Phi, psi and omega in degrees: 000134179278166179298139179291144176257169179302334181269344180231089181292157178298139180285146174286132180303136182304319181298325180294324182276317188251356183281172179290146174287162174290312175210146178206163174054056178292139179220126177279138178298154181305328180270000176077010184267344183222151176240129176250155177198167177257133178205159180292142169233114185053040176084359181241135182293129179221170179266134178241151178230134176243131172285122186297319183289313186266338184082359180296131183234141178208150173282137181247353171238160183222053178286138180241003185254272188261343181091156178267130182236342181230121178210166175198162176278139166282155182288356179275358181064002183254331186244137165256136185241139177216157178255142181210137173252177181246114175063022178083018182283353180062018170268083186290131173253154180257125179241151174229138174252121176274111185286346177277329182248354184058032177256144178245136182228136172278110184278344181227069186278052184249129180291144175056037178237137180252137179249141173229139175288128180253333180182151172208135184226143180293339177289343177232071191294338183260007185231152172229154168254130181231150169265136183215132180264050184289321184268334181212119184301339182274341190232136176260119172271161180261133178234148170263131176243130177268118183292335180283315185259338186083002182294134176252133179232126177293127181253318182210130177272135178289122181285355177115351182235010180264121180271319179215138182267146173233128182258145173268181186279359184271000000 
């Protein structure tokens, strides 16, 4: 590359613009004892957790394909929850990592089904409400998922005209 002239500034390196961040999306656990964030593990974005008191840090997901980009804490302080699709198909599945047992579970193991978060409340720390198009690809019904057991319970059937669900605190 030749020296840049006043009319042709030096290009920003492609890796700087399109590469993985060192760390991103920090989130403090509801009880304030742990900090989670996304960072590369073997070049792929994964979720890491640091114990605030001891400073001990560990990766809690082990994705080797596309990386984890969306995650959040459950209000029970025990589970980290994340959404992941396969190969960019946008059929998001919901996963939970139990930080006490270091187990990861696919809570919605259905092919060609998309999950959307519909609600989470601190009054129901072990549960989430999700929209899922399991019965009809065009419509998302609402299900309650128990993070401890993985049990899914249908809460509301989409009558055909609901585009996105909003949950209240009850």
